[in-house]
Amino acid sequence: MKKIRIFKFFLVVLLFFSGPLKASFQKITIQVSKDSPRLFEDMSEPTSPMARQFFILKKFQVQKNYSACLKKARALQKRFPSFKSWLLIRELECGKDLVERDLKKGLLLKSPLQRGYRQLFNMKVQSSAWNLLRKTYVAALLKYLQYQVNYFRLKAWESVEKLEEMKKWLTKSQAFQFYRLSGDLAFVQQNLDLAANLYKKSLTFKKDLKVQSRLISLRKTLGLLEKSYEGADYFSPLQNVDLEATEEERLYVKRIRDYLKRGKILPAVETGIRLINDYPGGVRAQWAADRVITAYLRVLRHRDRRFVLLKEKILKAIIKAPPDRLLKWAEVLKDQEKYREALYLSEKSVEKFKKAKTKKLTKATWLAAWNALLDGKYDKAQKYFGSLIKEHAGSPEAREAFFRQGLLKYRLGKYGEAVAFLEKYLSLPRNDKYELSVLYWLWRAKQQLKAAEASTIAQKLSKKYPLTYYGLRARAELAGGKLSLPEGGQPVKSITVWLTEERRQEWQRYLTFVNAGWFREAQLELQAFYQPRSPEEKLVFADLYARCLNYHEAITLANEAWDQRPHLITVFWIKRLFPKLYWDKVKTYGTRYALDPLLILGLIRQESSFRAKGQSGAGALGLMQLMPLTAREVARNLRKKITLPEDLFQPSTNILFGTLYLSRMYRAFNGNVPLALAAYNVGIGNIRKWQSSREAELFFQTNDSSPQNEIWIEELPWTETQFYVKAVLRNFLIYRLLEEWPEEVPASNPIWALQKYVKTADK
């Protein structure tokens, strides 16, 4: 009875509050857009009065009419107070760009900075605009400080104090700029002690020879620097003498330096090995290890016969080191594509670890197996992969070894054994990582054995992984050599969500921003607005992200939805997530350099997801993710002057440079598209070095997409590149299918053959 009374009480409470609770939420239906997303430059002026004003404001900024942008942004803040933070960001950006162009106009930043400071500390930290306002405010304040240091020093320390208050928000580059400008201010005001300290602090964030030179000069003036240290490098931790080292360690170091200075490589290596063995845990041992492998790599670069004996002697000296060092050096040699030497050292480390019976034996065996594979020593590769399976069961390395062993057996024509290893991999728990590849090569092995179940595996492959390179190939062969897209599927046209008033306003701002071409702001509002959970919600939100040109998020959400419910794949959604942005530029440059524009489009989708200002952790820039060094080389060939990174953020320049570079990779590998893509991703030098260790394999000279001639993609030493090549090929095939839709496309050999385009000179 007591339980019933408690239940009734909670039921009454729920009914009492459900009315007001429901009243605080509003039902919103979100429709999938029928129109394809467009770039800002392709948009016409919106019909909505509010969106039109925002569109005009952005147009001023895009056209670099910063004065008009400043005035417009300030005026709109009064008209649309719910957009105040976003408009203030735009005002600060235009003001900063105006001052960048003419530093004397720095005073124009004073008012928006004052309002920005108040807004930052009045708004919610979790709000969608806060992070962007913070970043924009800091960048504008740094520019204002630069103006003050040059023209208005009286109030400059106020800006310094504000930046000091916000120093946790500064990037490394901004922190360097802040302390350098503060040092300049102190120097001009003849506060030399403070200037020296500020310059020194700036150098902890970025190496700069001008600041270093000024710091040395200041310290000399202040009597803090002996003349003998004028050339000191403040960035090198090795500049300081290690007082904790023993006399014998210091003697070893002195000898190594002396030998290297005189070009005596072998004695330097031998002395380094003795130091490592005698003092394995010391800082100097690591220093010696670095010198040993650097010296060995320098000798390996020489192909002259005179160095053969020296290489052998160095290798004999090196293998006397502890197994941990041998393992690390083997990894370095592998990264440098010195597979033969890497294999030798990893084998020696395996021998030594076996005697010690340590856990590192697994890693050493794995490295030996991979180096043997990369060096084309398939017998040894089978031996070490087999050792992993038998002696290291349960480890991630042993799990992958089943896949690698299956591939090796396929390569060697032992299809029955390949099937056994690949089926064993599929029976293991946590096999998701390579399931797609294992299914594909299991299907191919069964085909070779003319097994009846081969078509069943192909059907599973095409059904579970329909939008992959391997899935498309399976579908084509099942259809008698015709490439096609998945048909049918359940259409998703809308979803219904319940929103609070705050979330409803975010939704309205998103719609305004999308219609006005404010895509960055629309993305941020969308991120804060609602987190989709069901597959249908994820698909609709994929459309919302696509509409504001965040294809990276759109693709991620769609893939999650399709993984959960493959029947949601339709041609409509494939078209939405494989857009033809920048098509005119892609087609122009593709035709000029005799490349299929659809291949270029597929590469852009994979490289940057169409983010014109995308920047990778490695420093690759723009739509086609060009490295600065590559861009400079292409610019020299085209006799163009470029400013980095700005010019590579311009779609026209980036597509021109990227297409020319890709066309050179294509010609360098005699029209072999997968090899050209691998070279584009990891560098032509790396691919050439990798090829040189497998010269006997003829598939490099053939343009053939039969399985035997594409197994090398799975054997590339760069996991990212393995995935990349297949992903771009998949994109290319899908773009081709969309271009011909609803017609099917014959699966020619090679399946990635390019369409013919007029070839013109590289101008």
GROMACS .gro file of N, CA, C and O in nm, residues 10-25 498:
model
   68
   10PHE      N    1   0.383   1.074  -0.700
   10PHE     CA    2   0.468   1.114  -0.812
   10PHE      C    3   0.387   1.137  -0.939
   10PHE      O    4   0.419   1.224  -1.019
   11LEU      N    5   0.279   1.060  -0.957
   11LEU     CA    6   0.193   1.078  -1.074
   11LEU      C    7   0.125   1.214  -1.071
   11LEU      O    8   0.117   1.285  -1.172
   12VAL      N    9   0.076   1.254  -0.952
   12VAL     CA   10   0.012   1.386  -0.936
   12VAL      C   11   0.112   1.497  -0.963
   12VAL      O   12   0.081   1.596  -1.032
   13VAL      N   13   0.233   1.482  -0.908
   13VAL     CA   14   0.338   1.583  -0.930
   13VAL      C   15   0.370   1.596  -1.077
   13VAL      O   16   0.383   1.707  -1.131
   14LEU      N   17   0.381   1.482  -1.147
   14LEU     CA   18   0.413   1.483  -1.289
   14LEU      C   19   0.304   1.552  -1.370
   14LEU      O   20   0.331   1.635  -1.458
   15LEU      N   21   0.178   1.521  -1.339
   15LEU     CA   22   0.066   1.585  -1.410
   15LEU      C   23   0.059   1.734  -1.382
   15LEU      O   24   0.025   1.814  -1.468
   16PHE      N   25   0.094   1.772  -1.259
   16PHE     CA   26   0.089   1.913  -1.221
   16PHE      C   27   0.191   1.996  -1.299
   16PHE      O   28   0.162   2.107  -1.343
   17PHE      N   29   0.311   1.937  -1.315
   17PHE     CA   30   0.418   2.014  -1.380
   17PHE      C   31   0.423   1.996  -1.531
   17PHE      O   32   0.491   2.071  -1.600
   18SER      N   33   0.355   1.895  -1.584
   18SER     CA   34   0.366   1.868  -1.727
   18SER      C   35   0.311   1.980  -1.812
   18SER      O   36   0.359   2.007  -1.922
   19GLY      N   37   0.204   2.047  -1.764
   19GLY     CA   38   0.147   2.159  -1.840
   19GLY      C   39   0.245   2.272  -1.860
   19GLY      O   40   0.280   2.307  -1.974
   20PRO      N   41   0.299   2.331  -1.750
   20PRO     CA   42   0.397   2.440  -1.765
   20PRO      C   43   0.522   2.396  -1.838
   20PRO      O   44   0.580   2.471  -1.915
   21LEU      N   45   0.565   2.268  -1.813
   21LEU     CA   46   0.688   2.220  -1.878
   21LEU      C   47   0.670   2.215  -2.029
   21LEU      O   48   0.756   2.261  -2.105
   22LYS      N   49   0.556   2.162  -2.071
   22LYS     CA   50   0.530   2.152  -2.215
   22LYS      C   51   0.516   2.290  -2.276
   22LYS      O   52   0.558   2.314  -2.390
   23ALA      N   53   0.457   2.384  -2.199
   23ALA     CA   54   0.439   2.521  -2.250
   23ALA      C   55   0.571   2.590  -2.274
   23ALA      O   56   0.582   2.678  -2.359
   24SER      N   57   0.678   2.549  -2.199
   24SER     CA   58   0.809   2.615  -2.215
   24SER      C   59   0.884   2.563  -2.336
   24SER      O   60   0.988   2.616  -2.372
   25PHE      N   61   0.836   2.457  -2.401
   25PHE     CA   62   0.897   2.401  -2.521
   25PHE      C   63   0.809   2.429  -2.642
   25PHE      O   64   0.688   2.439  -2.630
  498TRP      N   65   1.163   1.930  -3.011
  498TRP     CA   66   1.105   2.023  -2.914
  498TRP      C   67   1.217   2.111  -2.860
  498TRP      O   68   1.320   2.062  -2.814
   0.00000   0.00000   0.00000
